[in-house]
mmCIF file of C-alpha atoms in Angstrom:
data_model
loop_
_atom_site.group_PDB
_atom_site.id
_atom_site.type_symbol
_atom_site.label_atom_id
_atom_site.label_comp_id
_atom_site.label_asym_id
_atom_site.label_seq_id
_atom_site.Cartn_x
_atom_site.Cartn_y
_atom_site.Cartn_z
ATOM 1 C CA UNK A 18 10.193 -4.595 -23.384
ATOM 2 C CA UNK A 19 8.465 -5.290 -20.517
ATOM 3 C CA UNK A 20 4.980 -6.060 -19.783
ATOM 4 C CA UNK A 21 2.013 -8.087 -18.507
ATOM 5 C CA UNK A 22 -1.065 -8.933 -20.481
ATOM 6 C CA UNK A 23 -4.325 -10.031 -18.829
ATOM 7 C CA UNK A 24 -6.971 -10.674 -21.611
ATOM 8 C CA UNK A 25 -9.382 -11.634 -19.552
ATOM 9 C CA UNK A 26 -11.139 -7.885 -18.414
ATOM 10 C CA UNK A 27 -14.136 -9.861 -16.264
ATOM 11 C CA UNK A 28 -15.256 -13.291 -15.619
ATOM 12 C CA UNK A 29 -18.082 -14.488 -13.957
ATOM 13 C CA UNK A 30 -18.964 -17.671 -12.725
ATOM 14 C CA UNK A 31 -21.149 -19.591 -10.658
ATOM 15 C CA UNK A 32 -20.379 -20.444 -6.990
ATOM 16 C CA UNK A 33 -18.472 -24.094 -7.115
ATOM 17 C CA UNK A 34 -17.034 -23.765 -10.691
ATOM 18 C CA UNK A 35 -13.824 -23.451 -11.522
ATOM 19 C CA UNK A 36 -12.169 -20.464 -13.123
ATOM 20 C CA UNK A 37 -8.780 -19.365 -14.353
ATOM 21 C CA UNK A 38 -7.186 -16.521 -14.701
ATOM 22 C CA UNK A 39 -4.725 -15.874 -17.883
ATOM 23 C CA UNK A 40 -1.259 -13.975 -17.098
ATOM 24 C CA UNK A 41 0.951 -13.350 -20.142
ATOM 25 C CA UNK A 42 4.751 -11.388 -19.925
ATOM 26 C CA UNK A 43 6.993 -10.557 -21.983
ATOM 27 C CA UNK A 44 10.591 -9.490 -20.649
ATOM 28 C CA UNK A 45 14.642 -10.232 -21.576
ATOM 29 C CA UNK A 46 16.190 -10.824 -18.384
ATOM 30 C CA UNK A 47 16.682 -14.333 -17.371
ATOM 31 C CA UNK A 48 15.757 -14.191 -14.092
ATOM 32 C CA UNK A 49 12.423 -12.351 -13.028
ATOM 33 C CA UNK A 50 9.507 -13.172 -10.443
ATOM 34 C CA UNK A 51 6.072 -13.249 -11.057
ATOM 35 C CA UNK A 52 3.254 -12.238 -8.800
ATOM 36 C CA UNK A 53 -0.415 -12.703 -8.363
ATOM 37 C CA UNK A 54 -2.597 -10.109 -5.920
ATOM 38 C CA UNK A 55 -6.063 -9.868 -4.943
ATOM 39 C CA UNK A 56 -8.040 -6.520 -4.600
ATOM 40 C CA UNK A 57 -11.309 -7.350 -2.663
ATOM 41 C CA UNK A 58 -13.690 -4.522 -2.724
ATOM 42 C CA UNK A 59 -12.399 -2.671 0.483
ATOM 43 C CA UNK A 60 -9.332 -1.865 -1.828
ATOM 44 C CA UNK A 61 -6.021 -3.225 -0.261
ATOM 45 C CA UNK A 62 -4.264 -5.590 -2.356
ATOM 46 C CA UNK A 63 -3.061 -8.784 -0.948
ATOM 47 C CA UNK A 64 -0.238 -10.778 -1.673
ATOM 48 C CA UNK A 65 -1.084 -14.006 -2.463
ATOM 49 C CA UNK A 66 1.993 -15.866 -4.334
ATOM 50 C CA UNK A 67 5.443 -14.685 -5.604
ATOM 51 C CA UNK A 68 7.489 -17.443 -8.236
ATOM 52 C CA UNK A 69 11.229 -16.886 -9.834
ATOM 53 C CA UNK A 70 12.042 -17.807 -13.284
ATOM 54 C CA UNK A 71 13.906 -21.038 -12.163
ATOM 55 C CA UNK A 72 11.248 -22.369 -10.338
ATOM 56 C CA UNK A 73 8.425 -23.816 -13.065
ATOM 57 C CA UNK A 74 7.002 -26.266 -10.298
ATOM 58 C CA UNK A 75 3.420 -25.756 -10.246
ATOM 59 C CA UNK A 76 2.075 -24.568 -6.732
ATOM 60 C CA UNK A 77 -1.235 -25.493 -5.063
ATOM 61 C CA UNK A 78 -2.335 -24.254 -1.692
ATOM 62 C CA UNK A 79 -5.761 -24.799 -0.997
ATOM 63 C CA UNK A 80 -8.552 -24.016 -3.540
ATOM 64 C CA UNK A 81 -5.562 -21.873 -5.233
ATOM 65 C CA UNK A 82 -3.326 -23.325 -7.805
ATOM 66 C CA UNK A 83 -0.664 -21.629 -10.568
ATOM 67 C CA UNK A 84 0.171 -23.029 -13.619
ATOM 68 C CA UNK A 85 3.995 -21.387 -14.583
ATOM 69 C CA UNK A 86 5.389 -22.105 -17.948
ATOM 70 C CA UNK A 87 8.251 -20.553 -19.520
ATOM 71 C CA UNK A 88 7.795 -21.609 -23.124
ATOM 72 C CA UNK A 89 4.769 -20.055 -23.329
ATOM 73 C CA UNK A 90 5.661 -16.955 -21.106
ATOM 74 C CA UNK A 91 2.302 -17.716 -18.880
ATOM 75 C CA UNK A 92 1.412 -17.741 -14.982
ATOM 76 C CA UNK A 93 -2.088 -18.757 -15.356
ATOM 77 C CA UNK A 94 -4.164 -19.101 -11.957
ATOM 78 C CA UNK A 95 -6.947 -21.627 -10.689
ATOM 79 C CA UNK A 96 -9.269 -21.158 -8.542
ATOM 80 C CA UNK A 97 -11.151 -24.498 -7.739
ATOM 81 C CA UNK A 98 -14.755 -24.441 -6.509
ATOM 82 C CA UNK A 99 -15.001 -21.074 -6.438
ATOM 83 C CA UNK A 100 -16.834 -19.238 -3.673
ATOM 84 C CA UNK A 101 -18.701 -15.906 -3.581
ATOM 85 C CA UNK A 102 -15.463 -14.399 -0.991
ATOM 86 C CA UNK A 103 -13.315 -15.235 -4.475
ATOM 87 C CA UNK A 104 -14.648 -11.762 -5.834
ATOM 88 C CA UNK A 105 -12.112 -9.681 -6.466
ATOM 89 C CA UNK A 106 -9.596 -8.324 -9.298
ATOM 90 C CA UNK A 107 -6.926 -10.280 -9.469
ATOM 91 C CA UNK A 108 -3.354 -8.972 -10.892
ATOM 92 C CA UNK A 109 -0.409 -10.197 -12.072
ATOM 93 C CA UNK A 110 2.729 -8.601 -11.891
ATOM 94 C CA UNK A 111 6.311 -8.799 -13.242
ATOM 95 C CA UNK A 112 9.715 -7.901 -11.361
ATOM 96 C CA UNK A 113 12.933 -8.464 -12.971
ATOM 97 C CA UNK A 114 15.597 -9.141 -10.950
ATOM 98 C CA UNK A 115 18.065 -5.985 -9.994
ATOM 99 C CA UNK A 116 15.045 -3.649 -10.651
ATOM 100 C CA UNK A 117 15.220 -2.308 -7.156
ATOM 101 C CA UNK A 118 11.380 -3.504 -6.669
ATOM 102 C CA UNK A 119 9.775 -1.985 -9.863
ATOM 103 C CA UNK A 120 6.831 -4.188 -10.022
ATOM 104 C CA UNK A 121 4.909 -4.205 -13.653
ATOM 105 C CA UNK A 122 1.584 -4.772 -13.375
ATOM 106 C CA UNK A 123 -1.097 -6.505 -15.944
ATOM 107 C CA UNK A 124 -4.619 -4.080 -16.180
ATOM 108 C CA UNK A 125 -6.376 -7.023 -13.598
ATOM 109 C CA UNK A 126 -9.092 -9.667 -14.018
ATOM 110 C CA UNK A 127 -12.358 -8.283 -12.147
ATOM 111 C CA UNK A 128 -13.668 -11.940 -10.984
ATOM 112 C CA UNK A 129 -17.278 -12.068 -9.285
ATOM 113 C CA UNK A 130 -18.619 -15.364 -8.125
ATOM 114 C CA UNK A 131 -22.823 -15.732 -8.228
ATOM 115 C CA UNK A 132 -24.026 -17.588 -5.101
ATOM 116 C CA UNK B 7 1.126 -8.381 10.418
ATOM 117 C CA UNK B 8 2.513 -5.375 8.212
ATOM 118 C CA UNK B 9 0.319 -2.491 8.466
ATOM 119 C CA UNK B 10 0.170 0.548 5.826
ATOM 120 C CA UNK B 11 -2.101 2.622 6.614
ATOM 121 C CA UNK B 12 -3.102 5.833 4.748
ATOM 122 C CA UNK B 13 -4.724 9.216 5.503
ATOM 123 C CA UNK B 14 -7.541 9.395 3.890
ATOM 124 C CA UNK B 15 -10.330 6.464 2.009
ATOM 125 C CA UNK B 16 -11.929 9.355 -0.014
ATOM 126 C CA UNK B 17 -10.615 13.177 -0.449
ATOM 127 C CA UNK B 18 -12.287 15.553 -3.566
ATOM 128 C CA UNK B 19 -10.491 18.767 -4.176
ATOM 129 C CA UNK B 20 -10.736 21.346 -6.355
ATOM 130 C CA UNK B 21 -8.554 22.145 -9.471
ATOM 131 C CA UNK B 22 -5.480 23.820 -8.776
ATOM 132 C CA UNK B 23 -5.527 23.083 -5.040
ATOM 133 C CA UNK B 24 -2.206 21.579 -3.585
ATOM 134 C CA UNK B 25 -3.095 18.022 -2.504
ATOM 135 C CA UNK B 26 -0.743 15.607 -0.167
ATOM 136 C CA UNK B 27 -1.964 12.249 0.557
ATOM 137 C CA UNK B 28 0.181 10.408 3.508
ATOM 138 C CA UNK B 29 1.170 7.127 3.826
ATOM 139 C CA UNK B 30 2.893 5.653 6.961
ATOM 140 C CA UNK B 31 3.842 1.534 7.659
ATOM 141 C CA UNK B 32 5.096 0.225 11.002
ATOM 142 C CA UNK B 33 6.948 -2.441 9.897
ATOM 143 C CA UNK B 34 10.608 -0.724 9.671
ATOM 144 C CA UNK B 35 10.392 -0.558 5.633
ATOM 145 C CA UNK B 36 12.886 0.408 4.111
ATOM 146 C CA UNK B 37 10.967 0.414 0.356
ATOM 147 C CA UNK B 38 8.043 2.469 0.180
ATOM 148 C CA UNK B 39 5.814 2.853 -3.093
ATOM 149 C CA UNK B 40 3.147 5.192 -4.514
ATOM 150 C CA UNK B 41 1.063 3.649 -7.670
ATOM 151 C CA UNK B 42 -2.105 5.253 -8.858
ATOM 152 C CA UNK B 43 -4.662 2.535 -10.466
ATOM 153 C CA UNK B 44 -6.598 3.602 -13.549
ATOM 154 C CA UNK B 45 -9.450 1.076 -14.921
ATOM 155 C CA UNK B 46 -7.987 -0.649 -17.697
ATOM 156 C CA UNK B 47 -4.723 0.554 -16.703
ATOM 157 C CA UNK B 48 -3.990 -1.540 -13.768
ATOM 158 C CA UNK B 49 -1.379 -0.053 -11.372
ATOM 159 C CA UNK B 50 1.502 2.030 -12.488
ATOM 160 C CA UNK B 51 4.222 3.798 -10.736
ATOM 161 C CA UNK B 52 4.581 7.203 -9.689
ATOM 162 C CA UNK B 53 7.568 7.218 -7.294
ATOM 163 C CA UNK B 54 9.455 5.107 -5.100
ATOM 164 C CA UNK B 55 11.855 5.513 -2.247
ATOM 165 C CA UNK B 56 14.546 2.998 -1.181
ATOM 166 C CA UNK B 57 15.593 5.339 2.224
ATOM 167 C CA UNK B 58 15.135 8.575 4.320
ATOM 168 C CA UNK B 59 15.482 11.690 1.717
ATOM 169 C CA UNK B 60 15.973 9.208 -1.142
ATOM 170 C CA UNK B 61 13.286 9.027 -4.011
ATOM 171 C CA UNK B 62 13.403 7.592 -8.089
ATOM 172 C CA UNK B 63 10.977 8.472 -10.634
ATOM 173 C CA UNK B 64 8.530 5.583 -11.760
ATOM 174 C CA UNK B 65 6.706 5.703 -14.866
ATOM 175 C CA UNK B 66 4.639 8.268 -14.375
ATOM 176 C CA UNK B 67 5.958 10.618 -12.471
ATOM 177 C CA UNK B 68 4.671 14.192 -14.160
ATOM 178 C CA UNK B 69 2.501 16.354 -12.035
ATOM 179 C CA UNK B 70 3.475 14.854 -8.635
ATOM 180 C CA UNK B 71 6.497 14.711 -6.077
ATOM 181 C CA UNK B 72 7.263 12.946 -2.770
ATOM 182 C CA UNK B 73 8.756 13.486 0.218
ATOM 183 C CA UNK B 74 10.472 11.047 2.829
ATOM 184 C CA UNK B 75 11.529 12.909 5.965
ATOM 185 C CA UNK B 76 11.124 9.739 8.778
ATOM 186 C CA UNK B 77 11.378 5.995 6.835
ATOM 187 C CA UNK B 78 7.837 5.374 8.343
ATOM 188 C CA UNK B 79 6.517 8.069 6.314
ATOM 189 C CA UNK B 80 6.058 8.642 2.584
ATOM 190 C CA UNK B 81 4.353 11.388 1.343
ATOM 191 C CA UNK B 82 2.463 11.809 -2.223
ATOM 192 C CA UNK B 83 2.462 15.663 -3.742
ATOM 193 C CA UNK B 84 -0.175 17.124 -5.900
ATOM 194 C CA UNK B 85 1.306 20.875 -6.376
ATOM 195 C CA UNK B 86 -1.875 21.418 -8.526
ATOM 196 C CA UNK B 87 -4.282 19.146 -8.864
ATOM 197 C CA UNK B 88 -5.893 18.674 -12.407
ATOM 198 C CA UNK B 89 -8.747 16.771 -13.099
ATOM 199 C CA UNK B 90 -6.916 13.677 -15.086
ATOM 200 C CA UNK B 91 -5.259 13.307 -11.524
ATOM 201 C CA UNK B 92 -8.662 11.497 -10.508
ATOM 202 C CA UNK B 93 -7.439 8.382 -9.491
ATOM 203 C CA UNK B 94 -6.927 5.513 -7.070
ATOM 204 C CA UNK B 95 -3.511 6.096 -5.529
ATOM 205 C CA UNK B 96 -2.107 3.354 -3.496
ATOM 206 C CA UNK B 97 0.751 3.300 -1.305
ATOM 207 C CA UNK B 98 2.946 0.132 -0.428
ATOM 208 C CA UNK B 99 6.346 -0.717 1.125
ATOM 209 C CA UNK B 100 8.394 -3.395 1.247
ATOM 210 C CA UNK B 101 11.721 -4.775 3.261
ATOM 211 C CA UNK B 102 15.652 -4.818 2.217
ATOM 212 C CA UNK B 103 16.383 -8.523 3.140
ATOM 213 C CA UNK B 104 17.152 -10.788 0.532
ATOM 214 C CA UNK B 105 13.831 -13.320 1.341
ATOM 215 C CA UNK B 106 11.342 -10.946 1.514
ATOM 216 C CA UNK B 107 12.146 -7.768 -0.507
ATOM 217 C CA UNK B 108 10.152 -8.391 -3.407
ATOM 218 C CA UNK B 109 6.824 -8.949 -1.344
ATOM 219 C CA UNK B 110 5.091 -5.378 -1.580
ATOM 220 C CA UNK B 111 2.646 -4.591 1.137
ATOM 221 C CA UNK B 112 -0.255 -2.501 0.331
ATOM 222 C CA UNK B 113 -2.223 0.222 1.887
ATOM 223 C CA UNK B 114 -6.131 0.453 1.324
ATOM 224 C CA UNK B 115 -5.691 3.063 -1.083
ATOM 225 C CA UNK B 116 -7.180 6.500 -1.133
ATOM 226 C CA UNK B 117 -9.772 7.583 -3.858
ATOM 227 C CA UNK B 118 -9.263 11.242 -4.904
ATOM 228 C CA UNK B 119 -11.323 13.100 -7.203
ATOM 229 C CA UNK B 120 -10.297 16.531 -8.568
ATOM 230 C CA UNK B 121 -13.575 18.495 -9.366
#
């Protein structure tokens, strides 16, 4: 089976704190890419990082950072000093490789930052 | 920048009226995508189309169709809209090459509600 579990329904913080967001999967293929999006209010969702099962370095571009482990099936996102332009649901989403772009998509983290 | 761009923000219709919501990218896609996003659901997949003509069933395909005359173009079907059809459908696409066919790009999304 395939799948993506995001526990974590809402969060809200306080502008400056840090926050992560939980991804779990579950799938049998050996190679797969994970992927997190944002949703901002206006709707669109934006790409914001794509990682392949033999790649478990961790990845940090600006405030952003992801945290990929395979033993414990988990792509688990920071966001450092949060800011009130964080808010947003955030998804994760699974693609195994060969699945002619069938992405599978966790049920999203609604984030909202408090100035 | 990849631009998908679809017909309509908001559209209500009545049940049993025959709904079509466009989608159109200018980027030379060959992929194109339409998802429908469900709170607490996240975003799941109603068809896809890898070419001109060519279409696959997602995972929830029931109640709609597609159609893909021009590759720029990719059309969602309602052929009689019911009221669990009330929904956020979203429209993406995404390239052939090898580096950069697993990026989806999404449109802004059109919220329909079937009265």
């Amino acid at each position: 089976a395939q799948k993506v579990t995001q526990a974590q329904t809402e969060i809200s913080v306080v502008e400056k704190e840090d926050v992560t967001l939980d991804c779990v999967y579950e799938t049998r293929d050996t190679t797969y890419y994970l992927f997190w999006y944002k949703q901002p209010p206006s709707g669109e969702l934006v790409f914001l990082i794509r990682r392949n099962s033999f790649d478990e370095q961790n990845e940090i571009s600006g405030r952003y950072s992801w945290n990929f482990q395979k033993s414990t099936s988990s792509f688990n996102f920071t966001i450092t000093a949060s800011q009130v332009v964080d808010s947003a649901v955030y998804f994760c989403a699974l693609l195994n490789d060969g699945a002619t772009n069938k992405l599978i998509f966790g049920t999203g983290t609604l984030l909202a930052v408090q100035p | 920048d990849v631009k998908v761009t679809q017909s309509s923000r908001y559209l209500v219709k009545r049940t049993g009226e025959k709904v079509f919501l466009e989608c159109v990218q200018d980027m030379d896609h060959e992929n194109m995508f339409w998802y429908r996003q469900d709170p607490g659901l996240g975003l799941r997949l109603i068809y896809f189309s890898y070419d001109v003509k060519m279409k696959e069933k997602g995972d929830i395909p029931e109640g709609y169709s597609v159609s893909r005359e021009k590759k720029e173009r990719f059309s969602l079907i309602l052929e009689s809209a019911s009221t669990n059809q009330t929904s956020m459908y979203l429209c993406a696409s995404s390239p052939l090459s090898e580096k950069e066919r697993y990026e989806q790009y999404f449109g802004p999304g059109t919220r329909l509600t079937v009265t």
